[in-house]
Amino acid sequence: MGYIVEMGELFLAGNYRRERIAFVRGQGTRLFTEDGDEYLDFTAGIAVCNLGHAHPELVEILKEQAQRLWHTSNLYYTEPQAKLAKKLVELTFGEKVFFANSGAEAVETALKLARRYAFENYGKQKYKFLALNNSFHGRTFGALSVTGQPQYWEGFEPLLPEVTFIPPNDLSVIEEAMNEDICALILEPIQGEGGVHPLSKEFIEKAKELAHKYKALLIFDEVQTGIGRTGKLFAYQHYAIEPDILCSSKALANGLPLSAVIAKKEVMEALKPGTHASTFGGNPIACAVALKVLEIVSEESFLEEVTLKGKILKERIQNLDKYGQIITSIRGLGLLVGIEFKIPSKEIYHQLLAKKILTTTPKPQTLRLTPPLIINYREIDYFIEALEHSLKTIKE
Ligand SMILES: *Cc1c(COP(=O)(O)O)cnc(C)c1O
């Protein structure tokens, strides 16, 4: 084992279950180890490097901005930040943008914004949150408090009180759970960390209708589903509704830390001067890169390709099902794909890893595929052959 892994094991916190692999370079859909081994990346750094590694146009922008200006604090305006906000507004339902650095921070902001908006408009008794079972919104206390997976809470309680959890896709339960005291309901259009479980169109429409009826804000956590991942720039654009607040991060700057909270002007006005802030939020380098990311990803032809590649990938996985019914379901939209197996997903994961293909296992029986959106058809073929071989090996 190389010195990077050894040094990491000695000095890094033990909070991750890392593979004993160290990558030193990335190019497109490929990652290279210190020993020169080449891996095909079907993780994109967990739906982050949507344009792959070392994308030449992004590298160029990053170099240019690094020579020009790194940081000013948010006491001043910078061109990349203002331009990125304008671009996000043009491409979404939103009118105003707040920048932070990570998904959890975007969620924290959304929760604080919802509380503050309710406080300003309806009084301080309207402070409760509605969230979904099996959701994932991040690891900070607020984000963790609306994360509906109790295994992540263990040893960290008490969390934020007054969060009600309901099962996804149950129209009557959400109807019963909604009331005047709720300031916001938060959901992921597709639960990514939860194992790639899409919400139904009916449920999303019901959530919107109830939010409107009870004057609560509808927060879409699109940290994972955004930036072209599902074949639309944001997943809400698949439906005939708009959220009140949208959280974006992960792929927004293709690997640089950046997140955005997008809302209508009337909502964002609740964040008056001094109510919320982030030192690094909207960093000029990250924003300059994100602007280029959005230019590329928002092209209609690019998004159509994502849809097509996702469709082909899923169809081809479906065709493998003839091998002993190991696969029980294939879920997702665009290039966010979950495969559910009758056997532990780790078994398939390790088979693929041995073939130098990287995937993730958000749940014990679910394998998740989030390749860079620039993946080509030949690489999809290669993946399918490897998966087919893995399934055969396991069956034998
Ligand atoms: C990854 C993720 C987060 C947390 O993002 P961090 O950058 O790790 O804080 C929040 N919500 C969703 C839906 C995510 O997938």
mmCIF file with all atom_site columns, C-alpha atoms and ligand atoms in Angstrom, residues 46 101-107 136-140 143 188 190-193 221-225 249-250 368, ligand 1:
data_model
loop_
_atom_site.group_PDB
_atom_site.id
_atom_site.type_symbol
_atom_site.label_atom_id
_atom_site.label_alt_id
_atom_site.label_comp_id
_atom_site.label_asym_id
_atom_site.label_entity_id
_atom_site.label_seq_id
_atom_site.pdbx_PDB_ins_code
_atom_site.Cartn_x
_atom_site.Cartn_y
_atom_site.Cartn_z
_atom_site.occupancy
_atom_site.B_iso_or_equiv
_atom_site.pdbx_formal_charge
_atom_site.auth_seq_id
_atom_site.auth_comp_id
_atom_site.auth_asym_id
_atom_site.auth_atom_id
_atom_site.pdbx_PDB_model_num
ATOM   1  C CA . ILE A 1 46  ? -21.081 11.454 -5.268 1.00 0.00 ? 46  ILE A CA 1
ATOM   2  C CA . ASN A 1 101 ? -20.275 26.376 0.625  1.00 0.00 ? 101 ASN A CA 1
ATOM   3  C CA . SER A 1 102 ? -21.909 23.002 1.152  1.00 0.00 ? 102 SER A CA 1
ATOM   4  C CA . GLY A 1 103 ? -25.187 21.162 0.922  1.00 0.00 ? 103 GLY A CA 1
ATOM   5  C CA . ALA A 1 104 ? -25.765 21.131 4.666  1.00 0.00 ? 104 ALA A CA 1
ATOM   6  C CA . GLU A 1 105 ? -25.172 24.887 4.843  1.00 0.00 ? 105 GLU A CA 1
ATOM   7  C CA . ALA A 1 106 ? -27.695 25.451 2.073  1.00 0.00 ? 106 ALA A CA 1
ATOM   8  C CA . VAL A 1 107 ? -30.225 23.370 4.012  1.00 0.00 ? 107 VAL A CA 1
ATOM   9  C CA . PHE A 1 136 ? -31.018 13.013 3.796  1.00 0.00 ? 136 PHE A CA 1
ATOM   10 C CA . HIS A 1 137 ? -30.266 16.710 4.183  1.00 0.00 ? 137 HIS A CA 1
ATOM   11 C CA . GLY A 1 138 ? -26.770 16.843 5.695  1.00 0.00 ? 138 GLY A CA 1
ATOM   12 C CA . ARG A 1 139 ? -24.836 16.412 8.932  1.00 0.00 ? 139 ARG A CA 1
ATOM   13 C CA . THR A 1 140 ? -25.033 19.752 10.736 1.00 0.00 ? 140 THR A CA 1
ATOM   14 C CA . ALA A 1 143 ? -29.895 19.546 8.533  1.00 0.00 ? 143 ALA A CA 1
ATOM   15 C CA . GLU A 1 188 ? -35.781 15.736 -2.102 1.00 0.00 ? 188 GLU A CA 1
ATOM   16 C CA . ILE A 1 190 ? -35.449 11.862 -5.514 1.00 0.00 ? 190 ILE A CA 1
ATOM   17 C CA . GLN A 1 191 ? -34.060 10.586 -2.221 1.00 0.00 ? 191 GLN A CA 1
ATOM   18 C CA . GLY A 1 192 ? -30.455 10.007 -3.209 1.00 0.00 ? 192 GLY A CA 1
ATOM   19 C CA . GLU A 1 193 ? -28.726 8.922  -0.004 1.00 0.00 ? 193 GLU A CA 1
ATOM   20 C CA . ASP A 1 221 ? -33.330 19.940 -1.474 1.00 0.00 ? 221 ASP A CA 1
ATOM   21 C CA . GLU A 1 222 ? -31.785 19.508 -4.921 1.00 0.00 ? 222 GLU A CA 1
ATOM   22 C CA . VAL A 1 223 ? -28.248 19.181 -3.639 1.00 0.00 ? 223 VAL A CA 1
ATOM   23 C CA . GLN A 1 224 ? -27.959 15.798 -5.359 1.00 0.00 ? 224 GLN A CA 1
ATOM   24 C CA . THR A 1 225 ? -30.637 16.004 -8.075 1.00 0.00 ? 225 THR A CA 1
ATOM   25 C CA . SER A 1 249 ? -24.743 22.319 -4.127 1.00 0.00 ? 249 SER A CA 1
ATOM   26 C CA . LYS A 1 250 ? -22.694 19.219 -5.002 1.00 0.00 ? 250 LYS A CA 1
ATOM   27 C CA . ARG A 1 368 ? -26.094 3.796  -6.908 1.00 0.00 ? 368 ARG A CA 1
HETATM 28 C C1 . LIG B 2 .   ? -25.037 15.457 -0.120 1.00 0.00 ? 1   LIG B C1 1
HETATM 29 C C2 . LIG B 2 .   ? -26.342 16.004 0.294  1.00 0.00 ? 1   LIG B C2 1
HETATM 30 C C3 . LIG B 2 .   ? -26.448 16.982 1.306  1.00 0.00 ? 1   LIG B C3 1
HETATM 31 C C4 . LIG B 2 .   ? -25.265 17.412 2.153  1.00 0.00 ? 1   LIG B C4 1
HETATM 32 O O1 . LIG B 2 .   ? -24.297 18.084 1.424  1.00 0.00 ? 1   LIG B O1 1
HETATM 33 P P1 . LIG B 2 .   ? -22.876 18.376 2.131  1.00 0.00 ? 1   LIG B P1 1
HETATM 34 O O2 . LIG B 2 .   ? -22.163 19.196 1.098  1.00 0.00 ? 1   LIG B O2 1
HETATM 35 O O3 . LIG B 2 .   ? -22.231 17.074 2.384  1.00 0.00 ? 1   LIG B O3 1
HETATM 36 O O4 . LIG B 2 .   ? -23.147 19.133 3.371  1.00 0.00 ? 1   LIG B O4 1
HETATM 37 C C5 . LIG B 2 .   ? -27.689 17.506 1.574  1.00 0.00 ? 1   LIG B C5 1
HETATM 38 N N1 . LIG B 2 .   ? -28.782 17.112 0.892  1.00 0.00 ? 1   LIG B N1 1
HETATM 39 C C6 . LIG B 2 .   ? -28.712 16.180 -0.077 1.00 0.00 ? 1   LIG B C6 1
HETATM 40 C C7 . LIG B 2 .   ? -29.958 15.793 -0.807 1.00 0.00 ? 1   LIG B C7 1
HETATM 41 C C8 . LIG B 2 .   ? -27.500 15.577 -0.400 1.00 0.00 ? 1   LIG B C8 1
HETATM 42 O O5 . LIG B 2 .   ? -27.450 14.629 -1.328 1.00 0.00 ? 1   LIG B O5 1
#
